[in-house]
Amino acid sequence: MEDNASMDLAIETVDLTKRYGSLVAVNKLNLQVEKNTIHGFLGPNGAGKTTTIKVLVGLLRRARFPSFLSI
């Protein structure tokens, strides 16, 4: 990932992990999204797309920190 000082980020997550009991739904996701950009979030059913979004907006608690969301 690039140096954060040179980027204006809307979303950043480092090692985002979400578990449901022994099931790991999202495992150590690292993500940086710059402001004023458009991205798609693709993957097969059960890949953790919805879980990731719910964690980022605060609807679910994550197992690992930190994440940053700036709108």
Tab-separated table of N, CA and C in Angstrom:
chain	number	residue	atom	x	y	z
A	1	MET	N	0.834	-1.183	0.000
A	1	MET	CA	0.000	0.000	0.000
A	1	MET	C	0.876	1.243	0.000
A	2	GLU	N	0.345	2.302	-0.593
A	2	GLU	CA	1.090	3.554	-0.662
A	2	GLU	C	1.150	4.246	0.690
A	3	ASP	N	2.046	5.210	0.776
A	3	ASP	CA	2.161	6.038	1.967
A	3	ASP	C	0.897	6.873	2.110
A	4	ASN	N	0.228	6.796	3.258
A	4	ASN	CA	-1.029	7.512	3.490
A	4	ASN	C	-0.881	9.014	3.392
A	5	ALA	N	0.298	9.549	3.666
A	5	ALA	CA	0.500	10.991	3.636
A	5	ALA	C	0.290	11.553	2.239
A	6	SER	N	0.522	10.752	1.198
A	6	SER	CA	0.380	11.234	-0.170
A	6	SER	C	-0.995	10.948	-0.758
A	7	MET	N	-1.886	10.323	0.001
A	7	MET	CA	-3.204	9.949	-0.504
A	7	MET	C	-4.303	10.574	0.346
A	8	ASP	N	-5.394	10.979	-0.305
A	8	ASP	CA	-6.580	11.456	0.396
A	8	ASP	C	-7.572	10.297	0.408
A	9	LEU	N	-7.605	9.541	1.512
A	9	LEU	CA	-8.356	8.294	1.566
A	9	LEU	C	-9.775	8.485	2.080
A	10	ALA	N	-10.713	7.777	1.453
A	10	ALA	CA	-12.083	7.694	1.941
A	10	ALA	C	-12.235	6.473	2.841
A	11	ILE	N	-11.556	5.392	2.490
A	11	ILE	CA	-11.625	4.137	3.246
A	11	ILE	C	-10.225	3.566	3.368
A	12	GLU	N	-9.897	3.125	4.563
A	12	GLU	CA	-8.656	2.381	4.766
A	12	GLU	C	-8.895	1.326	5.826
A	13	THR	N	-8.446	0.132	5.566
A	13	THR	CA	-8.496	-0.920	6.559
A	13	THR	C	-7.189	-1.704	6.521
A	14	VAL	N	-6.731	-2.111	7.679
A	14	VAL	CA	-5.498	-2.886	7.809
A	14	VAL	C	-5.830	-4.155	8.586
A	15	ASP	N	-5.609	-5.291	7.960
A	15	ASP	CA	-5.850	-6.600	8.589
A	15	ASP	C	-7.267	-6.748	9.139
A	16	LEU	N	-8.270	-6.255	8.402
A	16	LEU	CA	-9.660	-6.401	8.843
A	16	LEU	C	-10.025	-7.879	8.837
A	17	THR	N	-10.481	-8.368	9.970
A	17	THR	CA	-10.889	-9.761	10.116
A	17	THR	C	-12.245	-9.805	10.801
A	18	LYS	N	-13.138	-10.663	10.294
A	18	LYS	CA	-14.448	-10.864	10.909
A	18	LYS	C	-14.708	-12.354	10.974
A	19	ARG	N	-15.058	-12.815	12.174
A	19	ARG	CA	-15.361	-14.227	12.392
A	19	ARG	C	-16.781	-14.382	12.907
A	20	TYR	N	-17.399	-15.486	12.523
A	20	TYR	CA	-18.662	-15.933	13.105
A	20	TYR	C	-18.351	-17.270	13.759
A	21	GLY	N	-18.046	-17.246	15.049
A	21	GLY	CA	-17.601	-18.464	15.719
A	21	GLY	C	-16.282	-18.922	15.119
A	22	SER	N	-16.232	-20.155	14.638
A	22	SER	CA	-14.998	-20.665	14.032
A	22	SER	C	-14.896	-20.335	12.539
A	23	LEU	N	-15.976	-19.809	11.942
A	23	LEU	CA	-15.969	-19.449	10.522
A	23	LEU	C	-15.337	-18.073	10.327
A	24	VAL	N	-14.295	-18.002	9.526
A	24	VAL	CA	-13.652	-16.724	9.210
A	24	VAL	C	-14.302	-16.192	7.935
A	25	ALA	N	-15.102	-15.116	8.070
A	25	ALA	CA	-15.813	-14.540	6.926
A	25	ALA	C	-14.926	-13.590	6.132
A	26	VAL	N	-14.086	-12.825	6.819
A	26	VAL	CA	-13.131	-11.906	6.193
A	26	VAL	C	-11.817	-12.095	6.934
A	27	ASN	N	-10.734	-12.285	6.190
A	27	ASN	CA	-9.454	-12.607	6.817
A	27	ASN	C	-8.361	-11.628	6.402
A	28	LYS	N	-7.973	-10.752	7.318
A	28	LYS	CA	-6.834	-9.840	7.153
A	28	LYS	C	-6.910	-9.017	5.866
A	29	LEU	N	-8.046	-8.368	5.643
A	29	LEU	CA	-8.244	-7.538	4.455
A	29	LEU	C	-7.528	-6.206	4.613
A	30	ASN	N	-6.685	-5.866	3.653
A	30	ASN	CA	-6.030	-4.565	3.578
A	30	ASN	C	-6.615	-3.845	2.377
A	31	LEU	N	-7.124	-2.629	2.593
A	31	LEU	CA	-7.832	-1.917	1.540
A	31	LEU	C	-7.617	-0.427	1.694
A	32	GLN	N	-7.343	0.247	0.582
A	32	GLN	CA	-7.278	1.705	0.550
A	32	GLN	C	-8.087	2.180	-0.647
A	33	VAL	N	-9.017	3.105	-0.408
A	33	VAL	CA	-9.825	3.690	-1.468
A	33	VAL	C	-9.695	5.197	-1.364
A	34	GLU	N	-9.224	5.818	-2.436
A	34	GLU	CA	-9.072	7.268	-2.447
A	34	GLU	C	-10.431	7.944	-2.589
A	35	LYS	N	-10.542	9.160	-2.046
A	35	LYS	CA	-11.760	9.949	-2.193
A	35	LYS	C	-11.990	10.258	-3.663
A	36	ASN	N	-13.255	10.457	-4.016
A	36	ASN	CA	-13.675	10.833	-5.371
A	36	ASN	C	-13.321	9.787	-6.422
A	37	THR	N	-13.330	8.511	-6.031
A	37	THR	CA	-13.117	7.423	-6.981
A	37	THR	C	-14.284	6.450	-6.881
A	38	ILE	N	-14.496	5.674	-7.914
A	38	ILE	CA	-15.578	4.688	-7.955
A	38	ILE	C	-14.955	3.311	-8.140
A	39	HIS	N	-15.419	2.346	-7.343
A	39	HIS	CA	-14.884	0.986	-7.397
A	39	HIS	C	-16.023	-0.011	-7.326
A	40	GLY	N	-15.793	-1.188	-7.851
A	40	GLY	CA	-16.720	-2.302	-7.709
A	40	GLY	C	-16.186	-3.279	-6.674
A	41	PHE	N	-17.091	-4.051	-6.101
A	41	PHE	CA	-16.724	-5.028	-5.080
A	41	PHE	C	-17.277	-6.367	-5.544
A	42	LEU	N	-16.453	-7.183	-6.178
A	42	LEU	CA	-16.902	-8.405	-6.833
A	42	LEU	C	-16.369	-9.643	-6.135
A	43	GLY	N	-17.154	-10.713	-6.213
A	43	GLY	CA	-16.728	-11.997	-5.683
A	43	GLY	C	-17.894	-12.958	-5.659
A	44	PRO	N	-17.622	-14.239	-5.508
A	44	PRO	CA	-18.694	-15.233	-5.478
A	44	PRO	C	-19.515	-15.137	-4.192
A	45	ASN	N	-20.673	-15.798	-4.202
A	45	ASN	CA	-21.499	-15.864	-2.993
A	45	ASN	C	-20.665	-16.421	-1.842
A	46	GLY	N	-20.805	-15.791	-0.680
A	46	GLY	CA	-20.087	-16.263	0.495
A	46	GLY	C	-18.653	-15.789	0.602
A	47	ALA	N	-18.242	-14.870	-0.273
A	47	ALA	CA	-16.851	-14.403	-0.269
A	47	ALA	C	-16.569	-13.368	0.813
A	48	GLY	N	-17.618	-12.772	1.403
A	48	GLY	CA	-17.421	-11.789	2.467
A	48	GLY	C	-17.653	-10.346	2.049
A	49	LYS	N	-18.245	-10.128	0.881
A	49	LYS	CA	-18.474	-8.762	0.390
A	49	LYS	C	-19.402	-7.981	1.318
A	50	THR	N	-20.568	-8.524	1.589
A	50	THR	CA	-21.544	-7.848	2.446
A	50	THR	C	-21.011	-7.707	3.862
A	51	THR	N	-20.364	-8.723	4.370
A	51	THR	CA	-19.778	-8.657	5.708
A	51	THR	C	-18.755	-7.537	5.791
A	52	THR	N	-17.912	-7.405	4.779
A	52	THR	CA	-16.904	-6.341	4.764
A	52	THR	C	-17.558	-4.970	4.814
A	53	ILE	N	-18.568	-4.747	3.984
A	53	ILE	CA	-19.262	-3.455	3.969
A	53	ILE	C	-19.921	-3.192	5.317
A	54	LYS	N	-20.563	-4.189	5.901
A	54	LYS	CA	-21.210	-4.013	7.208
A	54	LYS	C	-20.200	-3.666	8.297
A	55	VAL	N	-19.027	-4.255	8.252
A	55	VAL	CA	-17.979	-3.913	9.223
A	55	VAL	C	-17.519	-2.477	9.006
A	56	LEU	N	-17.300	-2.093	7.754
A	56	LEU	CA	-16.811	-0.744	7.459
A	56	LEU	C	-17.778	0.347	7.899
A	57	VAL	N	-19.088	0.101	7.786
A	57	VAL	CA	-20.065	1.126	8.173
A	57	VAL	C	-20.511	0.991	9.624
A	58	GLY	N	-19.979	0.006	10.344
A	58	GLY	CA	-20.244	-0.105	11.771
A	58	GLY	C	-21.432	-0.959	12.160
A	59	LEU	N	-22.012	-1.697	11.225
A	59	LEU	CA	-23.136	-2.569	11.556
A	59	LEU	C	-22.692	-3.865	12.221
A	60	LEU	N	-21.446	-4.245	12.012
A	60	LEU	CA	-20.860	-5.423	12.655
A	60	LEU	C	-19.539	-5.034	13.294
A	61	ARG	N	-19.211	-5.683	14.389
A	61	ARG	CA	-17.901	-5.475	15.014
A	61	ARG	C	-16.883	-6.371	14.332
A	62	ARG	N	-15.684	-5.873	14.214
A	62	ARG	CA	-14.615	-6.654	13.595
A	62	ARG	C	-13.753	-7.301	14.669
A	63	ALA	N	-13.075	-8.359	14.285
A	63	ALA	CA	-12.212	-9.074	15.220
A	63	ALA	C	-10.852	-8.406	15.348
A	64	ARG	N	-10.424	-7.697	14.297
A	64	ARG	CA	-9.123	-7.018	14.316
A	64	ARG	C	-9.311	-5.571	13.923
A	65	PHE	N	-8.440	-4.725	14.405
A	65	PHE	CA	-8.495	-3.292	14.146
A	65	PHE	C	-7.218	-2.885	13.439
A	66	PRO	N	-7.062	-1.735	12.881
A	66	PRO	CA	-8.020	-0.643	12.778
A	66	PRO	C	-8.635	-0.546	11.376
A	67	SER	N	-9.694	0.233	11.266
A	67	SER	CA	-10.281	0.613	9.986
A	67	SER	C	-10.576	2.093	10.045
A	68	PHE	N	-10.662	2.719	8.905
A	68	PHE	CA	-10.900	4.152	8.812
A	68	PHE	C	-11.883	4.391	7.683
A	69	LEU	N	-12.940	5.133	7.951
A	69	LEU	CA	-13.932	5.480	6.942
A	69	LEU	C	-14.197	6.961	7.034
A	70	SER	N	-13.976	7.679	5.946
A	70	SER	CA	-14.183	9.123	5.900
A	70	SER	C	-15.067	9.447	4.716
A	71	ILE	N	-16.253	9.972	4.995
A	71	ILE	CA	-17.193	10.286	3.909
A	71	ILE	C	-17.342	11.782	3.780
